[in-house]
XYZ file of C-alpha atoms in Angstrom:
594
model
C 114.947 17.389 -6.654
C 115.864 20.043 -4.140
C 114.354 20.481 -0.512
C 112.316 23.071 -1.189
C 109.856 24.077 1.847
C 106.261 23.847 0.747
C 104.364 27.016 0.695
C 102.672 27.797 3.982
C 98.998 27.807 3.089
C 97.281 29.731 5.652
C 94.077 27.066 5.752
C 91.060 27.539 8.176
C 92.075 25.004 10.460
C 95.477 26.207 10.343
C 93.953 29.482 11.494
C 91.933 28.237 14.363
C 95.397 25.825 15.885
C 97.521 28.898 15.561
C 95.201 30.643 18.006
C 96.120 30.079 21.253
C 99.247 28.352 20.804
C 97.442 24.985 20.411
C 99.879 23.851 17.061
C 102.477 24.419 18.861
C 101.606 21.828 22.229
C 99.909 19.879 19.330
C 103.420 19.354 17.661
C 105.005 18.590 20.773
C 102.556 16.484 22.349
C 102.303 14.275 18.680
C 104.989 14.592 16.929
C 103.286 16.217 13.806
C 105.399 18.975 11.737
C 103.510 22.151 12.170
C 103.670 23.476 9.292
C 101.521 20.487 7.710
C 98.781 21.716 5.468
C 96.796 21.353 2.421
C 99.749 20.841 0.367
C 100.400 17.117 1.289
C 99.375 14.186 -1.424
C 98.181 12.373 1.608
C 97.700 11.968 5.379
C 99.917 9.576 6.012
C 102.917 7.795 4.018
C 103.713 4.405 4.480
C 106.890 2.777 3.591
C 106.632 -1.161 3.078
C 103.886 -3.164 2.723
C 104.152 -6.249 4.416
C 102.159 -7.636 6.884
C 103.113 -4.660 9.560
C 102.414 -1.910 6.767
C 99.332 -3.645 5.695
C 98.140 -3.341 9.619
C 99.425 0.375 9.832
C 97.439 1.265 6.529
C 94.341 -0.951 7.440
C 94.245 1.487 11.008
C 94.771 4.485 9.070
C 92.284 4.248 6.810
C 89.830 2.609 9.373
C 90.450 6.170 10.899
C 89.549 7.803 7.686
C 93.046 8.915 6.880
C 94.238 9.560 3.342
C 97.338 6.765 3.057
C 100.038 6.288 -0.100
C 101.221 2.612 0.769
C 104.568 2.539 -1.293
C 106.915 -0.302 -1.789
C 110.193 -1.291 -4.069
C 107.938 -4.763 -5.059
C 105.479 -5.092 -7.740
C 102.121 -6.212 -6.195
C 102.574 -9.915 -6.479
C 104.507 -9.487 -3.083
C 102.139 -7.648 -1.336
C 102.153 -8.771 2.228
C 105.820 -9.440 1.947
C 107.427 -12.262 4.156
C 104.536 -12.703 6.336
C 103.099 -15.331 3.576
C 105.475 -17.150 3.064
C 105.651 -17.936 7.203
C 104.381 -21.017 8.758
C 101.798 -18.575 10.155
C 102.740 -19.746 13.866
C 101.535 -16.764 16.414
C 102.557 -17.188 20.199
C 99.168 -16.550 22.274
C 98.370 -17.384 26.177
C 95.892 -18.711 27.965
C 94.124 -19.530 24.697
C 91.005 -22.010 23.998
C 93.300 -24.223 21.715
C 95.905 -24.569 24.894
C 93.060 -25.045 27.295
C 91.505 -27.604 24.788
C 95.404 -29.568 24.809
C 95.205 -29.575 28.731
C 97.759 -26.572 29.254
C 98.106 -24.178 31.662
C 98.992 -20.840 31.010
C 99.006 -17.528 32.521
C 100.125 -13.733 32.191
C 102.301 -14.500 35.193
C 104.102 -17.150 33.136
C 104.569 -16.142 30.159
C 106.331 -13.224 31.588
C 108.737 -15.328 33.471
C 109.376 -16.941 30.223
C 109.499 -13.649 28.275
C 112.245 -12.083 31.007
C 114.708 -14.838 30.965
C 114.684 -15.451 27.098
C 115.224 -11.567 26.705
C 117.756 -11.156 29.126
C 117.153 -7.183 28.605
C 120.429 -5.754 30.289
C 120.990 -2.113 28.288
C 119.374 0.592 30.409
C 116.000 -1.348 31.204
C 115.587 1.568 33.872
C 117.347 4.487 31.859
C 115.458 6.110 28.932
C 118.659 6.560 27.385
C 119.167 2.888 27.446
C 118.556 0.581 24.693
C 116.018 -1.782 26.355
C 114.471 0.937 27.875
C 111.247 1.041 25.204
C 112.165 -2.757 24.368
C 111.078 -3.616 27.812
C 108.211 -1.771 27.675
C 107.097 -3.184 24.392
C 107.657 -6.582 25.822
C 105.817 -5.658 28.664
C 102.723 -4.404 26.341
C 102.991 -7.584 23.757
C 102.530 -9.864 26.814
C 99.457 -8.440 27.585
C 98.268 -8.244 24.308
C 99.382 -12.019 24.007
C 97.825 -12.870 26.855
C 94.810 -10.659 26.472
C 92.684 -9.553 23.105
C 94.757 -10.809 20.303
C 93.174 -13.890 19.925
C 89.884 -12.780 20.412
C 90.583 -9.734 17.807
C 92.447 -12.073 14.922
C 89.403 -14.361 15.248
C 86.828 -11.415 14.845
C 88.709 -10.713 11.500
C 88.621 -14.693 10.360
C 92.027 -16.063 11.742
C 91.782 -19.250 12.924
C 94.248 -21.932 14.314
C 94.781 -25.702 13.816
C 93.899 -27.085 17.493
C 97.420 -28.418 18.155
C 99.680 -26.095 19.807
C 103.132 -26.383 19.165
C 105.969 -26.466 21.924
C 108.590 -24.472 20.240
C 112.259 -23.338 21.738
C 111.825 -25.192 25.050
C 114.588 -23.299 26.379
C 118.152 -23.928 28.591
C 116.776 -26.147 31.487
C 115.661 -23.427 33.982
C 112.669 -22.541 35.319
C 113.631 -19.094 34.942
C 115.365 -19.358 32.212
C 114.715 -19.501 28.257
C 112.446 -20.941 26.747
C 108.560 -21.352 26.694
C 107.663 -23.574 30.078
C 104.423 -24.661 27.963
C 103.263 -24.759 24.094
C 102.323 -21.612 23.060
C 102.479 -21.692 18.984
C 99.685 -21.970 17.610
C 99.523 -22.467 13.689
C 97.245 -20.537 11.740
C 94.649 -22.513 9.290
C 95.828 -21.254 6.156
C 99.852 -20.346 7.274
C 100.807 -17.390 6.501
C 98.680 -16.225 3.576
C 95.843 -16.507 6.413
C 97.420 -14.218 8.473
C 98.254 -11.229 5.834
C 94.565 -12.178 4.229
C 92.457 -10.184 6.190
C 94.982 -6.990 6.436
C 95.039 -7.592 3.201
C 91.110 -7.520 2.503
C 91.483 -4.528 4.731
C 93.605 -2.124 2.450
C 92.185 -3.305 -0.553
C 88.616 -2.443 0.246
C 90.140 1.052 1.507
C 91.857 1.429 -1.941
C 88.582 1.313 -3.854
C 86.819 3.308 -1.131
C 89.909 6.005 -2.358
C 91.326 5.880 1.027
C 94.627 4.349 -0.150
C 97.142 4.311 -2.731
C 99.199 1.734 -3.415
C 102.489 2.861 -4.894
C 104.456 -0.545 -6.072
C 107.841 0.202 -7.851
C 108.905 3.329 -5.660
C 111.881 2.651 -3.930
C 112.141 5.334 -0.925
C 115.923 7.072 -0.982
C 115.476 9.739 1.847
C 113.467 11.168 4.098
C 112.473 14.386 3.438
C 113.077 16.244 6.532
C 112.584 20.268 7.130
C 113.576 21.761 10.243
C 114.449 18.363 11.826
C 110.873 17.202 10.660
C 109.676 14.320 8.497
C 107.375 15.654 5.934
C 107.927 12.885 2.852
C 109.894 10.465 1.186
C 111.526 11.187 -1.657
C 113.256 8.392 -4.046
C 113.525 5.994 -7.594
C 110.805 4.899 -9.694
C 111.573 1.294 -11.014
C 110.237 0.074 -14.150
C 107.777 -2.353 -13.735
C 108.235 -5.942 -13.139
C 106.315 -9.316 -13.533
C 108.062 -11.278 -11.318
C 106.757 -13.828 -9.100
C 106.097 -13.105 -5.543
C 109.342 -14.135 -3.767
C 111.376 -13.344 -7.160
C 113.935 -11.006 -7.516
C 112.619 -7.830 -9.587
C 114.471 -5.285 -11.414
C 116.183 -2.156 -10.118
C 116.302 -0.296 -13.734
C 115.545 3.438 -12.266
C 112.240 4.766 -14.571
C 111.808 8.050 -13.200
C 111.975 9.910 -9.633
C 109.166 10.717 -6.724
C 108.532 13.391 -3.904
C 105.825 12.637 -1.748
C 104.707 14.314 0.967
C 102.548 13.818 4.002
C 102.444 14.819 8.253
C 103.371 11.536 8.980
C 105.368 8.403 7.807
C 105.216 5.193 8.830
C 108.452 2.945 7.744
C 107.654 -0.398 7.924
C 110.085 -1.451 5.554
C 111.657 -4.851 7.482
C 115.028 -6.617 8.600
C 117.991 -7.426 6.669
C 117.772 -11.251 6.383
C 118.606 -11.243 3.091
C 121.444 -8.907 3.371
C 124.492 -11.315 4.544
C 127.137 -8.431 4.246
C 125.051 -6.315 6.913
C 124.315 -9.742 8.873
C 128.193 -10.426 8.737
C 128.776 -6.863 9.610
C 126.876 -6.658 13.115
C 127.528 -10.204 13.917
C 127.814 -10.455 17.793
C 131.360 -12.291 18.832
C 129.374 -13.615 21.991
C 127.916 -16.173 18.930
C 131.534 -17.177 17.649
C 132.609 -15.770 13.956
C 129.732 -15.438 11.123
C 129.569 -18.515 9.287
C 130.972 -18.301 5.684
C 128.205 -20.098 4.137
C 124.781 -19.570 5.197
C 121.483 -20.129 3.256
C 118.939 -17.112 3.194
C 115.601 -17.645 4.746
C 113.893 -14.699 3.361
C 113.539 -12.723 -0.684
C 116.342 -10.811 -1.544
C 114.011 -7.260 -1.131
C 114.655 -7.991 2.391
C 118.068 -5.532 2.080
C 117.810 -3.577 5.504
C 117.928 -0.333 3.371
C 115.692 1.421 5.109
C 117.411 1.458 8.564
C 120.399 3.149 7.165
C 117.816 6.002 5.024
C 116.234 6.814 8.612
C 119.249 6.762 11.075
C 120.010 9.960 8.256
C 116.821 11.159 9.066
C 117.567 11.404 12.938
C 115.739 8.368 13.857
C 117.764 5.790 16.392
C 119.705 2.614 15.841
C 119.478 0.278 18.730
C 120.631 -3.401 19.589
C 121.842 -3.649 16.163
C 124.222 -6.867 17.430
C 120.898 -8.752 18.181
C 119.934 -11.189 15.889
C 117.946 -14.358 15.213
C 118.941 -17.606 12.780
C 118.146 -20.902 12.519
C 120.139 -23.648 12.417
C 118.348 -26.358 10.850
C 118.772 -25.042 7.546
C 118.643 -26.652 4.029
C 119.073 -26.294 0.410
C 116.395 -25.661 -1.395
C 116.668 -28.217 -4.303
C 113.527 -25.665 -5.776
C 114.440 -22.266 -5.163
C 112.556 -19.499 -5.534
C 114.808 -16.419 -4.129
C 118.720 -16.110 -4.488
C 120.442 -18.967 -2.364
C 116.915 -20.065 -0.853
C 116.851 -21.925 2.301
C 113.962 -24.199 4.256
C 114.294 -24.572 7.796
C 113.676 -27.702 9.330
C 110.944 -27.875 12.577
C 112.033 -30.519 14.092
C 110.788 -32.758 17.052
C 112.613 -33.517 19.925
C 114.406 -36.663 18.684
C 117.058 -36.805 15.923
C 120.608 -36.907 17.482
C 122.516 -33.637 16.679
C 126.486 -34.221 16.092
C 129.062 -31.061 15.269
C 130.397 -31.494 11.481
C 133.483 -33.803 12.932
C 130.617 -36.111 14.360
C 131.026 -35.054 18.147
C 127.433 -35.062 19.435
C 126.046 -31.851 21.033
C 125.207 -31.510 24.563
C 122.444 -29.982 26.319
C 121.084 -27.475 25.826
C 121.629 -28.114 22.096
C 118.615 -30.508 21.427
C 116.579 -30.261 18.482
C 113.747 -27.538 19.280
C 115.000 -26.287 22.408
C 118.080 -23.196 22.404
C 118.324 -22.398 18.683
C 121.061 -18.996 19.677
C 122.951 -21.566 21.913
C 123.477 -24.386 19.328
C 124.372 -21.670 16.631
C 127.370 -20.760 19.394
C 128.165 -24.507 19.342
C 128.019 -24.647 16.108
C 130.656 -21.666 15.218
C 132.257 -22.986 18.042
C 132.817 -26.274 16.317
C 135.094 -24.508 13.114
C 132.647 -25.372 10.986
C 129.650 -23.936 8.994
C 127.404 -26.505 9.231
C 125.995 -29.593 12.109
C 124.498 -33.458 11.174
C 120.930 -34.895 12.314
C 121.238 -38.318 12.207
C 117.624 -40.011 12.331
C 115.179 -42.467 10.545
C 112.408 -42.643 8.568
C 110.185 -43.095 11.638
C 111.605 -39.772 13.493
C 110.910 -37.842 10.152
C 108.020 -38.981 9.443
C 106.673 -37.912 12.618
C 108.860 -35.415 13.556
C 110.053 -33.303 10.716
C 107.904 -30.501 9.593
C 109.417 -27.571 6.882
C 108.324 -24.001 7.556
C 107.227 -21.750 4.728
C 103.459 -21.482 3.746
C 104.233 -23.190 0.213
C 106.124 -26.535 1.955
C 102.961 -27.142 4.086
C 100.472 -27.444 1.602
C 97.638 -29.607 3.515
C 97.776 -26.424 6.118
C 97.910 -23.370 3.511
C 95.258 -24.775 1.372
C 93.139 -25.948 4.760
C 92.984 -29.372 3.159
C 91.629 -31.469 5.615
C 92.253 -34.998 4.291
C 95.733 -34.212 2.897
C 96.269 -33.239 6.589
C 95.120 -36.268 8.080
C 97.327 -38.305 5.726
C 100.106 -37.222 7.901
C 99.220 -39.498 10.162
C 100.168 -42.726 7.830
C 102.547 -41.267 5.501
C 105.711 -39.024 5.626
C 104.443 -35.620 4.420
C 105.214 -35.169 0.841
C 107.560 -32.102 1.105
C 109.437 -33.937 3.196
C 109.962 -36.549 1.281
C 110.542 -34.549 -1.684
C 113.309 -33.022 -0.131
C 114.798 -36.735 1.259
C 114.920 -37.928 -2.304
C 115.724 -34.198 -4.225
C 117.447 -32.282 -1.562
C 121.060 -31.911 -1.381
C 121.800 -32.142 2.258
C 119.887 -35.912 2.554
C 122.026 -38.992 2.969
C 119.938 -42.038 3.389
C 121.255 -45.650 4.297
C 120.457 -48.938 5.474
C 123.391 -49.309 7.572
C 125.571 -46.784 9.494
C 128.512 -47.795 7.930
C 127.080 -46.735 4.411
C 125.134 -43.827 6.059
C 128.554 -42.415 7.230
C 130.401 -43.231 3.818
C 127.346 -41.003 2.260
C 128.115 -37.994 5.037
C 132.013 -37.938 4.289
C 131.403 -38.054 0.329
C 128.732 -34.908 0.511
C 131.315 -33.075 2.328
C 134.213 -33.984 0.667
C 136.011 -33.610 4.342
C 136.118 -37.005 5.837
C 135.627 -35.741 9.124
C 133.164 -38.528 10.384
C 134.414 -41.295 12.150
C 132.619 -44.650 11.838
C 133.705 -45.697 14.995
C 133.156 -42.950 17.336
C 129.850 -42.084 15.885
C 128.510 -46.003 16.682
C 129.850 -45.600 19.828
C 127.833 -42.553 20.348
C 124.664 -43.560 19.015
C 124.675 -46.850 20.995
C 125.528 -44.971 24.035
C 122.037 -43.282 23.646
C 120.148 -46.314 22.873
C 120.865 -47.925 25.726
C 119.489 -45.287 27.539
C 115.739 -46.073 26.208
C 115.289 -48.954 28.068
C 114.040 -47.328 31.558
C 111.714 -44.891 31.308
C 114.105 -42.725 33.500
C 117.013 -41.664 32.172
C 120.246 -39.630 32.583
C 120.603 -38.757 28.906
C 118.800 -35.149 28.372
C 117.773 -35.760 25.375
C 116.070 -38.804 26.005
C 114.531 -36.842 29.157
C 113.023 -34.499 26.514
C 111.832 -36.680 24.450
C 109.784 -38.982 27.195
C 108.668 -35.262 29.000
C 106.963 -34.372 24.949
C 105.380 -37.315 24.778
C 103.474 -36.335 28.568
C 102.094 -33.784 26.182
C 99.216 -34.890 24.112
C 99.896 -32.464 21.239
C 103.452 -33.631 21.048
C 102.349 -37.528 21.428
C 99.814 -37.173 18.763
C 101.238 -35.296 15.697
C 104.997 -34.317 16.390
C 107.184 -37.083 18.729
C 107.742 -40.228 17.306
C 107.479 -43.699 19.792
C 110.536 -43.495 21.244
C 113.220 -46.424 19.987
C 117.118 -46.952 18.854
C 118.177 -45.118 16.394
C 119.873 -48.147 15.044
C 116.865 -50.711 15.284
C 116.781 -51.912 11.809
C 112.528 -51.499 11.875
C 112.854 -47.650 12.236
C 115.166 -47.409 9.443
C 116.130 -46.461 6.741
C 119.140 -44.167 8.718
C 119.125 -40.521 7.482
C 121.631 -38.563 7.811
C 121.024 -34.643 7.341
C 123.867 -31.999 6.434
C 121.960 -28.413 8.446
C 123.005 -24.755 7.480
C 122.967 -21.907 8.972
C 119.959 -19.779 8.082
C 119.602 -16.559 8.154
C 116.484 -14.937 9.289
C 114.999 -12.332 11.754
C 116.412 -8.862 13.021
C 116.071 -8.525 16.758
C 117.273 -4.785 17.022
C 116.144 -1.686 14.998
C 114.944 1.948 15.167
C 113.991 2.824 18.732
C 110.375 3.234 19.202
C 107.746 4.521 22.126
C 104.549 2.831 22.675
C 102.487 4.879 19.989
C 105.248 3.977 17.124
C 107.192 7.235 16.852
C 110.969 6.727 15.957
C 113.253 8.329 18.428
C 116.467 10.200 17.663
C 119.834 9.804 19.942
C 118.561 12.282 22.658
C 115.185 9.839 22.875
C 112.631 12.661 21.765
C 110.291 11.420 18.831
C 111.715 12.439 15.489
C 108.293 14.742 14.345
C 106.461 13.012 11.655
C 108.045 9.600 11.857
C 106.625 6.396 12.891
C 107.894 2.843 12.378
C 106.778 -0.702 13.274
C 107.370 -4.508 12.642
C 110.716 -5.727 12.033
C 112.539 -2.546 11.130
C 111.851 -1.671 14.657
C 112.559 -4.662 16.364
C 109.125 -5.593 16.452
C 108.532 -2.869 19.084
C 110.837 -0.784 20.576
C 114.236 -1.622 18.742
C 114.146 -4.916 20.382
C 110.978 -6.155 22.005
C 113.059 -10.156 21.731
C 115.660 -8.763 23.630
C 118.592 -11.281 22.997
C 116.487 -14.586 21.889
C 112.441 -15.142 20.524
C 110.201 -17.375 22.072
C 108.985 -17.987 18.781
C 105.338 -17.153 17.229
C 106.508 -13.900 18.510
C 107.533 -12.165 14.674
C 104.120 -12.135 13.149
C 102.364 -11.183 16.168
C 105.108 -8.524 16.501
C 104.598 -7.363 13.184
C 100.631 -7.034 14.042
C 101.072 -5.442 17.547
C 103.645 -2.829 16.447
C 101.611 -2.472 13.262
C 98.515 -1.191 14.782
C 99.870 0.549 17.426
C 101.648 2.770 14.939
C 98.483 3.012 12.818
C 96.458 3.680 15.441
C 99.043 6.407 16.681
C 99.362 8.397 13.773
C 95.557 8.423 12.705
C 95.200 9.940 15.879
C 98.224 12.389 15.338
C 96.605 13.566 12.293
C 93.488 14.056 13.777
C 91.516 16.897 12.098
């Protein structure tokens, strides 16, 4: 299709904003093409619909726009990777942290935020790329700290009552890391958090309010005088795959759409490992050569490339965020599907030659900073070495469909945790292929050398480490860090009751069987993105909104092109995805205010 201009319909409220000169301040002071008008198939156009598109569409329609929600999916992944997430949201100051004895604050959590960031591009220049990142951060904080649990509840959210102490940082005060728990796990994961988005749009679809669009796979931009007035792009035959499930890309036909606004929402690219590989920082060592993928394979990153054409503004691109605890999945259900392990604070962590990591490279605490060891090492991949009583207490898998007890809000399964090593996780012991399991150390390191095929692990050294530890249990003072940690999570009663194990040897024969666990690199979350203000609208390279275009959620960084800065605090995605969601929503309803 050509880029043909729309005729200019000369409509009565086109009449009345010429008058005066009000389109024209209207246009600069929104962002909205001017020559909009009674041509356009909708109000708004929004480009993805997972859980930040959902929110975006939800806001518009709650505002009584006219919204075409398109995505390259068929409808079984509506709500994209927001359900298959753990559904873990960071909040402040909230009645579940209150309830475990915490104390939070604004104040806090700020500190906290600041040093895990470690914003250092042009916080104070608009040109700079932290400029709107900071700002964002600045805004989530309060919203953190502030109405967003009081909002999610009012919509049905609702959390399990233990919060969870996630990426306990570097060892400073001021430093990374969250100070106190802060992630708090939704009843229900993350199909509970997309649900009520969810119920949102669909109750504005049969009120005629919105369109979904599955199957169209956006190309361009349609732009006229440096304006975003559609999209324009491949329809794909339809598809019956399973949520999660690679669909077809067999072209069907072609669209143009257009609209005042658009609203790209379209995610990262954590299932793109050439673009991963590509903007790979050195400051975290060469890309690994193998890594798992965290996320469906629709999660390509095309979009960023489709509106940098479109003037919008690349920033922090370098800025990313993957696990390290990753394994195989022995039951996959996208292209080279990886699990991440949560773990507690006290499996041993050793390099692939068997060399054990220092601090701060403890499970749960500095996931960017073990990755650098990690690459560091020459190697691809790191060993827990455990037992049965760390994992049973310890170990928890994210993904909605490994936590089954929480997803389903299955109370008694739940409770069962308490006697019994959760079933995933024993699943995976028995079926997965990074598990060896012994009854001695001397067999448990003959089972690590054969999965490799290497022979890097040294019986020897790796006893002498492990007993080195153990000796350190037997004060309750310590010089060992790890041990530190794990007698400091057990002061917390959220940690003591559901996710630290009694601390003991690793090599006491009662705690056994020894497990030995091979962990991947994982590949996950985009920190950087298109360059956003406060109300959503992309900015181009001069930092003036691009007219007509809005983004949000992880395309954008979550806020800003960067909101993380350098490292998450984690709970921090799906609340991003939310905040930056409605914001944009909220933004452009009012943009296309009649």
């Amino acid at each position: 299709m050509q880029n043909t201009p729309a005729p200019v319909v000369i409509t009565r409220r086109r009449a009345l904003t010429v008058a005066g000169g009000v389109l024209a301040a209207a246009t600069l002071a929104q962002g909205v093409p001017a020559f909009a008008a009674a041509s356009q198939d909708a109000d708004a156009i929004v480009v993805g619909h997972g859980l930040a598109g959902l929110v975006a569409t939800a806001e518009l329609a709650a505002a009584g726009r006219k919204v075409l929600l398109l995505d390259q999916e068929p409808e079984a992944s509506l709500g994209g990777q927001a359900f298959w997430s753990f559904g873990g949201l960071f909040m402040v100051d909230s009645a579940e942290q209150r309830l475990m004895g915490i104390k939070d604050s604004h104040d806090l959590a700020w500190q906290d935020w600041l040093g895990t960031a470690g914003f250092d591009r042009g916080v104070g220049d608009p040109a700079g790329e932290d400029y709107w990142a900071y700002k964002w951060a600045e805004a989530y904080v309060d919203f953190a700290s502030g109405e967003k649990r009081s909002w999610l509840s009012g919509l049905g959210v609702q959390w399990f009552p233990v919060v969870g102490w996630a990426e306990r940082g570097g060892g400073l005060a001021d430093g990374h890391g969250n100070s106190v728990p802060r992630f708090h796990v939704t009843w229900g994961t993350g199909p509970a958090v997309v649900e009520p988005f969810e119920k949102k749009v669909r109750a504005a679809v049969a009120d005629g309010k919105v369109t979904f669009k599955f199957r169209h796979r956006v190309d361009e931009l349609v732009t006229i005088g440096g304006a975003v007035t559609g999209v324009r792009g491949a329809v794909l035959e339809p598809s019956d795959a399973a949520r999660g499930k690679p669909s077809s890309r067999t072209v069907v036909g072609d669209f143009e759409l257009r609209a005042p606004v658009v609203v790209v929402t379209s995610g990262g690219i954590g299932a793109n490992q050439d673009l991963i590989r590509q903007n790979w920082p050195a400051r975290l060592g060469t890309a690994p050569k193998f890594m798992v993928t965290g996320v469906p394979a629709h999660v390509d990153g095309r979009m960023l490339a489709i509106t940098q054409k479109a003037g919008g503004r690349i920033v922090n691109p370098d800025r990313m965020w993957h696990y390290t605890e990753g394994l195989r999945n022995y039951d996959p259900i996208w292209p080279n599907h990886g699990i991440r392990i949560l773990p507690g604070p006290s499996s041993m962590w050793f390099d692939a030659t068997g060399k054990r990591f220092a601090s701060p490279d403890i499970p749960g605490y500095d996931t960017l900073h073990t990755l650098k060891s990690i690459t560091g090492s020459g190697y691809d991949y790191s060993w827990f070495v455990t037992t049965q009583k760390i994992i049973a207490k310890e170990f928890a898998l994210s993904g909605s469909e490994q936590n089954p007890d929480l997803t389903n809000k299955d109370i008694l399964k739940l409770l069962s945790r308490i006697w019994q090593t959760p079933e995933p996780i024993e699943r995976f012991k028995n079926k997965g292929a990074d598990f060896v399991v012994a009854s001695t150390l001397p067999e448990l390191v003959a089972g690590m050398n054969k999965l490799t095929g290497d022979g890097l692990i040294d019986l020897a050294a790796l006893q002498r480490q492990i007993e080195a530890r153990d000796r350190e249990i037997d004060n309750p003072y310590s010089k060992d860090a790890q041990v530190m940690g794990i007698r400091n999570a057990l002061a917390y009663p959220g940690d003591a009751l559901s996710r630290t194990a009694p601390i003991h040897r690793i090599l006491d024969p009662g705690a056994g069987p020894l497990i030995a666990v091979r962990l991947n690199i994982l590949t996950r979350k985009t920190l950087g993105g298109l360059q956003t203000d406060l109300s959503g609208r992309v900015l181009d390279s001069a930092g003036n909104p691009v007219p007509g275009l809005y983004a949000a959620g992880e395309v954008a960084g979550f806020g800003g092109g960067g909101v993380h800065g350098y490292r998450s605090m984690e709970g921090t995605f799906l609340g991003g995805c939310i905040f930056s969601g409605r914001q944009a929503g909220r933004a452009a309803a009012g943009a296309t205010a009649t």
